mmCIF file of C-alpha atoms in Angstrom:
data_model
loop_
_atom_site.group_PDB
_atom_site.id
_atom_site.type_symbol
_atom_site.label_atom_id
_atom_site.label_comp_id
_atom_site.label_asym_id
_atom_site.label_seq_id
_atom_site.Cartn_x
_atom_site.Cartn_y
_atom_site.Cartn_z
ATOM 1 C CA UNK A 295 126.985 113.901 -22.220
ATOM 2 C CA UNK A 296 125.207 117.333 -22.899
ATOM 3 C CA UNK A 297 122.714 118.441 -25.184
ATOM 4 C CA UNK A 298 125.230 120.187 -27.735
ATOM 5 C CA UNK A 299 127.365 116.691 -27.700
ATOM 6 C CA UNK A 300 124.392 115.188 -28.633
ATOM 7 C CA UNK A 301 123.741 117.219 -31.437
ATOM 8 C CA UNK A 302 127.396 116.812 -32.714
ATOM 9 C CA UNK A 303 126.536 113.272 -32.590
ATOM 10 C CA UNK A 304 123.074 113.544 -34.300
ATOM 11 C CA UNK A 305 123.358 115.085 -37.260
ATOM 12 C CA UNK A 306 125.883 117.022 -39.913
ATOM 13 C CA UNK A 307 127.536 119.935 -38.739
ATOM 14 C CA UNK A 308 126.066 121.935 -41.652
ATOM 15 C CA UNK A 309 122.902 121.021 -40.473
ATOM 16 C CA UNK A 310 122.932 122.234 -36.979
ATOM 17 C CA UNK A 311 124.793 125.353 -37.780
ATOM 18 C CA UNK A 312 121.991 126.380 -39.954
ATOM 19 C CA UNK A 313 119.780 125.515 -37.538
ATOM 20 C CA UNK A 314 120.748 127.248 -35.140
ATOM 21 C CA UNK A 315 121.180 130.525 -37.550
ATOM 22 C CA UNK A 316 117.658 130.490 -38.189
ATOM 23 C CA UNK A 317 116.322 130.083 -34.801
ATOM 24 C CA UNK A 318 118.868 132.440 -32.749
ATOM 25 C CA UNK A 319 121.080 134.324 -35.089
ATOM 26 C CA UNK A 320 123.780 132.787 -33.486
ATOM 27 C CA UNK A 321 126.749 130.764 -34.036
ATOM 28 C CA UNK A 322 126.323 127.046 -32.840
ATOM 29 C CA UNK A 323 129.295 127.320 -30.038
ATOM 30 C CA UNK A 324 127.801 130.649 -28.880
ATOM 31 C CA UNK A 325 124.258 128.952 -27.814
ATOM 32 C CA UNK A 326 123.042 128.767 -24.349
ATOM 33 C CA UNK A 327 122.108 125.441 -22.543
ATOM 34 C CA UNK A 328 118.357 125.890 -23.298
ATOM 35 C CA UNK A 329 118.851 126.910 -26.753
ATOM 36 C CA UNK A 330 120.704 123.409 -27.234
ATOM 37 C CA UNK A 331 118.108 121.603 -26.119
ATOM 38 C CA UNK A 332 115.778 122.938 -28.277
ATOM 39 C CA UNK A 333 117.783 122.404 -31.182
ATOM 40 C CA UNK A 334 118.160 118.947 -29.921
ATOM 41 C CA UNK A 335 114.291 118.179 -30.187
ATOM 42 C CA UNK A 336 114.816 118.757 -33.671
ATOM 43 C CA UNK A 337 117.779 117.020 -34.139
ATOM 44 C CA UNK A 338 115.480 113.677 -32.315
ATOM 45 C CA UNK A 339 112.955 114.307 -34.873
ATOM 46 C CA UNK A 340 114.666 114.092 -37.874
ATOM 47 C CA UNK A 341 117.263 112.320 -39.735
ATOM 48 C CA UNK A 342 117.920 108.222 -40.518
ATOM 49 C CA UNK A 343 114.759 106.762 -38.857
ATOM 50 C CA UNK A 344 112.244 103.351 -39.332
ATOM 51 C CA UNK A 345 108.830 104.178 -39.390
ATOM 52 C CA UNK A 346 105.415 102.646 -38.867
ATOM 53 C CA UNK A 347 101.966 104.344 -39.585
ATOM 54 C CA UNK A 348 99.145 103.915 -38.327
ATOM 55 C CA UNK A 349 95.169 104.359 -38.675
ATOM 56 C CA UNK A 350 92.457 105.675 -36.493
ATOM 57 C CA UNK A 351 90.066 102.698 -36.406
ATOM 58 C CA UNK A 352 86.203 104.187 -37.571
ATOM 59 C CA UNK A 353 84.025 104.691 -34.806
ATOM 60 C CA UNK A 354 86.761 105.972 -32.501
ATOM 61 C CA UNK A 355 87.227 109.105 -30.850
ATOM 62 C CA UNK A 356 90.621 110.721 -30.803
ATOM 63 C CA UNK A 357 89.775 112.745 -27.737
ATOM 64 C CA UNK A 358 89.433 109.768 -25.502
ATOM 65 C CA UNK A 359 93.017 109.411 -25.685
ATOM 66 C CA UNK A 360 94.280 112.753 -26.195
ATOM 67 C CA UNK A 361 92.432 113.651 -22.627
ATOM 68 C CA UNK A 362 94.167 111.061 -21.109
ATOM 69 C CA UNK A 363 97.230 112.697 -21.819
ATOM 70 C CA UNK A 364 99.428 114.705 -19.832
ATOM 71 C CA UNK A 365 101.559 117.601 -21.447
ATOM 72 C CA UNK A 366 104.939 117.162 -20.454
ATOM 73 C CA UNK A 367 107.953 119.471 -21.298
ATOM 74 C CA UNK A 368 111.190 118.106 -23.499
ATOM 75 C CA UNK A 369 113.444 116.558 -20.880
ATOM 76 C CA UNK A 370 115.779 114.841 -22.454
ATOM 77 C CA UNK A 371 118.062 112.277 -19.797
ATOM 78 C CA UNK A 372 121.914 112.373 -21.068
ATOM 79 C CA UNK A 373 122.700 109.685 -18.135
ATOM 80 C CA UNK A 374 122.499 106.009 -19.350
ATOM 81 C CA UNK A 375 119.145 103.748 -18.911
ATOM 82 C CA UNK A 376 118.226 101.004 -20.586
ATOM 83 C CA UNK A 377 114.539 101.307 -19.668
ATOM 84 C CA UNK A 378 112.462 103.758 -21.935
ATOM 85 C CA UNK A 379 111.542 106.966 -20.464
ATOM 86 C CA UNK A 380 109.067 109.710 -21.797
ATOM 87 C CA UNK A 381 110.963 112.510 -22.284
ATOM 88 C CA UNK A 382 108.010 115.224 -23.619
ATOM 89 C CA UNK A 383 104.012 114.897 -24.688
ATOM 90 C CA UNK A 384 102.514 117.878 -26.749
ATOM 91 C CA UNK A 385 98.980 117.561 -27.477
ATOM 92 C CA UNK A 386 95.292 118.748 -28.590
ATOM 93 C CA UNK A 387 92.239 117.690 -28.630
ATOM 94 C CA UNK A 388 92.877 115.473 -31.823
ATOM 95 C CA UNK A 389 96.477 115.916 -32.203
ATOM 96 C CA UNK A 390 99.700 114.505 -30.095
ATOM 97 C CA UNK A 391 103.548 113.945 -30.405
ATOM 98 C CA UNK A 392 104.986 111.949 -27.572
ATOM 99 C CA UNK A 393 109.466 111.913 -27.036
ATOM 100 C CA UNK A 394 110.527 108.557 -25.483
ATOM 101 C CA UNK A 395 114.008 107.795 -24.825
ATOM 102 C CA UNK A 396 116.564 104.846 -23.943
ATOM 103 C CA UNK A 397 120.111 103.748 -24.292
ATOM 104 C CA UNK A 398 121.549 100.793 -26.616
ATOM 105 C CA UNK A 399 125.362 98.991 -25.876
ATOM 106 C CA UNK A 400 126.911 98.916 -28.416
ATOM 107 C CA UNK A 401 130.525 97.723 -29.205
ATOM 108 C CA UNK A 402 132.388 100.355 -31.869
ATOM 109 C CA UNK A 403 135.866 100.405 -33.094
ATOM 110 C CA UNK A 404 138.159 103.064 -31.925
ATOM 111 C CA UNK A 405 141.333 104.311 -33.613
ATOM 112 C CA UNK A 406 144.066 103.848 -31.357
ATOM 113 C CA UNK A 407 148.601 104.070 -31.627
ATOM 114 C CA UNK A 408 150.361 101.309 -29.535
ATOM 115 C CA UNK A 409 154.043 101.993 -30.316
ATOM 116 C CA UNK A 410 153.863 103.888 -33.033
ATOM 117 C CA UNK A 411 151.460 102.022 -34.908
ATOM 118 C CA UNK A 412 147.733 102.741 -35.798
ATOM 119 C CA UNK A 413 145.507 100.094 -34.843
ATOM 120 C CA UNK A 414 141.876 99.498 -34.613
ATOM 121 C CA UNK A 415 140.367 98.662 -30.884
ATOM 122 C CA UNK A 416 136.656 97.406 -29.897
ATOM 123 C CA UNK A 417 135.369 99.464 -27.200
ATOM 124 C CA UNK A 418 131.635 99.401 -25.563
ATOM 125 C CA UNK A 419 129.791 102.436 -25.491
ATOM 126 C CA UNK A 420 126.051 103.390 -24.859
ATOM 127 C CA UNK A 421 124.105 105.450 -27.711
ATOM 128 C CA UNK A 422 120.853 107.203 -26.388
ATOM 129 C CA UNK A 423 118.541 106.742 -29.266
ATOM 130 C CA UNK A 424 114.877 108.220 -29.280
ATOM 131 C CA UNK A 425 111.653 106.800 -30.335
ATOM 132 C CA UNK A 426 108.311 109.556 -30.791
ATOM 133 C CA UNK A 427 104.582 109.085 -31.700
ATOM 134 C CA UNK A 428 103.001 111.640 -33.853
ATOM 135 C CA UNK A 429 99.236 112.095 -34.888
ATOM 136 C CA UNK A 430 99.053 115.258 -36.587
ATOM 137 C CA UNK A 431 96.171 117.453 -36.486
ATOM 138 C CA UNK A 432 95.401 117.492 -40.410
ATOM 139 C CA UNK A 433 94.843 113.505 -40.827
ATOM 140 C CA UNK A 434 93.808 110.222 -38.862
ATOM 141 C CA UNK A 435 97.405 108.612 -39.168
ATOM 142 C CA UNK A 436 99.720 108.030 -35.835
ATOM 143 C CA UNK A 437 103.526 107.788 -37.314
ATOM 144 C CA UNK A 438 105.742 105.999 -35.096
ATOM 145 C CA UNK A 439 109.661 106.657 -35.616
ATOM 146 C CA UNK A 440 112.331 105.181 -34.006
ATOM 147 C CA UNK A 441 116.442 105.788 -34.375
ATOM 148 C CA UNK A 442 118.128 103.037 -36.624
ATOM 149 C CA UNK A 443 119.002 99.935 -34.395
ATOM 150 C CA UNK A 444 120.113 97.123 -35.982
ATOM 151 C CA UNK A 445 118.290 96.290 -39.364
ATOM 152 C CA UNK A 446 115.153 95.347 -40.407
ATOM 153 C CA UNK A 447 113.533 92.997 -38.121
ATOM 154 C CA UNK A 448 115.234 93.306 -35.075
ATOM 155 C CA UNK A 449 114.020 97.049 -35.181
ATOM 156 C CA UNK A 450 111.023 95.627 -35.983
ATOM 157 C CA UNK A 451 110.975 94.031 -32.520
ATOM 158 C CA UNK A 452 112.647 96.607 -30.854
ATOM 159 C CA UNK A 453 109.610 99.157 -31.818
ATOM 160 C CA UNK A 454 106.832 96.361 -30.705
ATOM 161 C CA UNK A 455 108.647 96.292 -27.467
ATOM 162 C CA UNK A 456 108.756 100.059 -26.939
ATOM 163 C CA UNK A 457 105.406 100.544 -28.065
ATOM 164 C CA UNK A 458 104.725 97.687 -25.367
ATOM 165 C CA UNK A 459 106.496 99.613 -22.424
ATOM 166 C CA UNK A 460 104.698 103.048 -23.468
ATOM 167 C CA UNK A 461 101.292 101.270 -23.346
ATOM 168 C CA UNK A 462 102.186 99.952 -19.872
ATOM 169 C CA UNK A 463 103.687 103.518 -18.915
ATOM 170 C CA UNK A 464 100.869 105.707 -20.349
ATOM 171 C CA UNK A 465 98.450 103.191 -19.409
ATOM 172 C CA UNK A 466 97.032 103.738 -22.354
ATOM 173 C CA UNK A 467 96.470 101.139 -24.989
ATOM 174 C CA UNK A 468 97.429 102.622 -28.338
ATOM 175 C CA UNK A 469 95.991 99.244 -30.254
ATOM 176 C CA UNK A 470 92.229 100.190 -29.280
ATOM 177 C CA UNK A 471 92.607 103.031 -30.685
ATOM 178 C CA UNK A 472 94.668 102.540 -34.070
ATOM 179 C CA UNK A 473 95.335 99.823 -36.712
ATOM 180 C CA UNK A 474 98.643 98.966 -38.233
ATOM 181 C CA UNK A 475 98.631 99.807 -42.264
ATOM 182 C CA UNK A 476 100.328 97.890 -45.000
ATOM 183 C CA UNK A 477 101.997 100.155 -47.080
ATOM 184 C CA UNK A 478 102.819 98.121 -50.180
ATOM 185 C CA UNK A 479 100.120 99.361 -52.102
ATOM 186 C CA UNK A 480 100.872 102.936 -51.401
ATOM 187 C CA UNK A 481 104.189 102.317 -52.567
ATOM 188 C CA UNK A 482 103.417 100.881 -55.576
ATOM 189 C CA UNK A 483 100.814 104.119 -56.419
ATOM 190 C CA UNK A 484 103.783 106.492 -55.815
ATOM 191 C CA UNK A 485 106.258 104.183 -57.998
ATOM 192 C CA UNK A 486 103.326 104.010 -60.523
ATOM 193 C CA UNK A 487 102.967 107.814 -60.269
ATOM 194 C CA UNK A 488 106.786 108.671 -60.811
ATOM 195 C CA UNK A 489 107.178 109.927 -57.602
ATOM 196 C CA UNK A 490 109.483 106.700 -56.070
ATOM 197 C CA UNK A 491 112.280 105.570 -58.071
ATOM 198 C CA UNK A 492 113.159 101.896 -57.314
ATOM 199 C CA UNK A 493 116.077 100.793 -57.504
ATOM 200 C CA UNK A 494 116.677 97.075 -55.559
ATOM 201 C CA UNK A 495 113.789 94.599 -55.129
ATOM 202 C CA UNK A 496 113.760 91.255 -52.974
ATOM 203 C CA UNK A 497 110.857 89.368 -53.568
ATOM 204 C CA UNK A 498 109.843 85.528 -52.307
ATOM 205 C CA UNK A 499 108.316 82.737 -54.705
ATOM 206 C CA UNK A 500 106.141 81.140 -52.138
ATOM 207 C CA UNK A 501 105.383 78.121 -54.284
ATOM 208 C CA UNK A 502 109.494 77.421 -54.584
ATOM 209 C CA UNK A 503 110.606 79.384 -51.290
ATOM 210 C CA UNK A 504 113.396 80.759 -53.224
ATOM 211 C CA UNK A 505 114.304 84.114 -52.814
ATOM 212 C CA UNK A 506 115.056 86.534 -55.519
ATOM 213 C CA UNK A 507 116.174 90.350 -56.657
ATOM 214 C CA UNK A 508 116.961 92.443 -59.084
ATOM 215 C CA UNK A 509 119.104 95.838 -59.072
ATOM 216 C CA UNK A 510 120.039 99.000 -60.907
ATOM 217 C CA UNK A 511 123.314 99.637 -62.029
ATOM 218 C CA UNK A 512 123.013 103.095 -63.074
ATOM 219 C CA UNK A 513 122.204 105.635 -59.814
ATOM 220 C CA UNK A 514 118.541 106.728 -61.738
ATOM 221 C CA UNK A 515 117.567 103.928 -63.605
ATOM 222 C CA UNK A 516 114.020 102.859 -62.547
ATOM 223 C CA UNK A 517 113.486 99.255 -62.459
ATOM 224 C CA UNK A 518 109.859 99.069 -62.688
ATOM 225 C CA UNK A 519 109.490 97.774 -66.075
ATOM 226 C CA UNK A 520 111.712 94.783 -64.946
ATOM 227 C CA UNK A 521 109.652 91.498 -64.676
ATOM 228 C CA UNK A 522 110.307 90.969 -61.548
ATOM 229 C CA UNK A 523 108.871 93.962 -60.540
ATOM 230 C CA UNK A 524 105.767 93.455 -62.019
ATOM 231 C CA UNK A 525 105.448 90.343 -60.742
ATOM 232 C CA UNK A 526 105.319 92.228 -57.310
ATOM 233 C CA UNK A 527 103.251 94.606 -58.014
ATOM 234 C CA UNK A 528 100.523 91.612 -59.080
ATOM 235 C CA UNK A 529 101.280 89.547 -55.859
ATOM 236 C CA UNK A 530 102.904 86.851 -58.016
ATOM 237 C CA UNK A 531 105.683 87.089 -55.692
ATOM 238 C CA UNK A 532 105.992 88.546 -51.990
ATOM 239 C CA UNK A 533 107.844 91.471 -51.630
ATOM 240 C CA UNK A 534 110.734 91.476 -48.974
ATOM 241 C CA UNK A 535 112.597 94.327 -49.373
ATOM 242 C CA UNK A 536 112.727 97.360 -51.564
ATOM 243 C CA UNK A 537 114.929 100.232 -51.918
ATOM 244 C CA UNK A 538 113.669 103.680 -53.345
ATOM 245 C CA UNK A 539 115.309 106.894 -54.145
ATOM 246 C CA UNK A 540 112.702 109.917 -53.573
ATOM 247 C CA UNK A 541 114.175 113.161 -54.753
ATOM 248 C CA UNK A 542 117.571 113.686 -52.741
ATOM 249 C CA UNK A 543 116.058 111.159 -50.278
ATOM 250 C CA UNK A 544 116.337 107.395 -49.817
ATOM 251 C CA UNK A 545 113.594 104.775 -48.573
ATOM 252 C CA UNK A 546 113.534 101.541 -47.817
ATOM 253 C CA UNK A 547 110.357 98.952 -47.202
ATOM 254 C CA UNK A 548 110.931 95.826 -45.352
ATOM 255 C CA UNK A 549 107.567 93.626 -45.442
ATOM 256 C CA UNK A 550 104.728 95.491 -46.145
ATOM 257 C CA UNK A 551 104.706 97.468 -42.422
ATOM 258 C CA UNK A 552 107.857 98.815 -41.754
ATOM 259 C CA UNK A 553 109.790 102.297 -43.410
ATOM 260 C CA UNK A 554 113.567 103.251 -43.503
ATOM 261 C CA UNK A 555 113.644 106.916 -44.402
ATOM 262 C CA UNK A 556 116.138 110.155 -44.240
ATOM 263 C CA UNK A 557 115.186 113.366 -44.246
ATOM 264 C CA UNK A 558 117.030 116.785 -43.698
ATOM 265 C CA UNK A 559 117.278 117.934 -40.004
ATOM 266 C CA UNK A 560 115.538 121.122 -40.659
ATOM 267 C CA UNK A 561 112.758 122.130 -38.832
ATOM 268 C CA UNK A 562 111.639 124.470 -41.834
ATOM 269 C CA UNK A 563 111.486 120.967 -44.182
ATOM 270 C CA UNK A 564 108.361 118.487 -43.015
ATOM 271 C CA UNK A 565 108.739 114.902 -43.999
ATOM 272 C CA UNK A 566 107.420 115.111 -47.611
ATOM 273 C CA UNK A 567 107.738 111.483 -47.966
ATOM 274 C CA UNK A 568 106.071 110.138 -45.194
ATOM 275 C CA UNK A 569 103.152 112.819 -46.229
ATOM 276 C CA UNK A 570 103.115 111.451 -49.535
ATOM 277 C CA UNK A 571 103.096 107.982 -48.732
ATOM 278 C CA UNK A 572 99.805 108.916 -46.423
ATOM 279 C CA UNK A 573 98.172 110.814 -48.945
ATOM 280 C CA UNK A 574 98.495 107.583 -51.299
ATOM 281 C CA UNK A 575 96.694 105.464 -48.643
#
């Protein structure tokens, strides 16, 4: 594996061509080594991720962790390992992004032609996937992403686990320093405030156990007058799942904790969403 294969694999060719336009004037098979590796700290950063956010607890200073921290230049590790590795910490004095990395197996089917005939194959293979922690310098919030594995709760676990390692690693414990937030009521703001358009709800009645949902037919029809809905929205029922379109973008809440989000490799575009989902908080 190489950095530009990497990239292929990452994210839309029409992505990483115009990437690298903008930052080189050059066309993407005309790059040198270092120049795809850059690209490809971009390409880790963006895309199909879950996300978490946290909050600095009150009281606490940022700087005790951020001098604890030592800047570390992107290295990413194309050879296979199933352990997480640190792969790049930028920081400040109240500010930090820190690159882990580690492989998943994963069994894929192949198109292959035995005799003549097209057929479709299992074959194992190894994905590196990425997971970073950001607190910007602008707000108190650490956002932890992590690349798609699985759904819902098993990434759920698999981003407790991580964040487990990384303490162990950094020897650092991020927990003293920050507190998980619920996002439900942030969510609700922004649907409240036009900005999230749901469209598919999954919501528990705790007094019957049964599960039920609701969802749009038509690509923009908003469901929030729907009973159901409300019924969320007032804690008569407990929200599951919900699935959002936000401009171009989609978003998905499982719980109350964690995010599914996409946004546009570009290094020019910040995640709106997850900046308007803070600023609701």
């Amino acid at each position: 594996m190489s950095a530009k294969n990497e990239i292929i694999r990452r994210i839309k060719k029409n992505n990483y061509t115009k990437i690298s336009k903008d930052l080189y004037n050059k066309d993407f098979d005309s790059l040198s080594g270092n120049e795809y590796k850059n690209i490809l700290k971009i390409a880790d950063l963006y895309g199909s991720k879950y996300k978490k956010i946290y909050k600095l607890k009150d009281g606490v200073d940022i700087r005790t962790l951020t001098s604890n921290l030592t800047a570390q230049s992107y290295t990413p590790d194309y050879t296979t390992h199933f352990d997480q590795k640190v792969i790049s910490i930028v920081k400040t004095n109240t500010s930090f992004k820190i690159y882990t990395e580690f492989y998943t197996a994963e069994e894929i089917l192949v198109d292959v032609t035995i005799n003549g005939q097209d057929y479709k194959k299992k074959e194992n293979t190894n994905y590196r996937r990425v997971m970073i922690l950001e607190k910007p310098n602008d707000n108190n919030y650490l956002i932890i992403s992590i690349d798609p594995i699985g759904e819902g709760s098993s990434v759920y676990k698999k981003l407790e686990d991580n964040l487990s390692e990384l303490i162990t690693t950094l020897q650092l414990d991020i927990n003293n320093f920050f507190d998980e937030v619920e996002l439900e009521n942030s969510i609700f703001k922004l649907i409240g405030d036009n900005k999230l358009i749901p469209n598919k709800l999954v919501a528990q009645d705790e007094s019957t156990n049964r599960v039920k949902s609701v969802t749009s037919q038509a690509a923009r029809d908003n469901i929030k007058d729907d009973e159901m809905y409300n019924s969320c929205e007032n804690s008569d029922l407990k929200l599951q799942n919900i699935k959002m379109k936000f401009k171009k973008d989609s978003l998905e809440v499982f719980g109350v904790t964690l995010l599914k989000i996409t946004t546009k490799a570009d290094e020019k575009i910040t995640d709106e969403l997850t900046t308007e989902i803070i600023s609701a908080l």
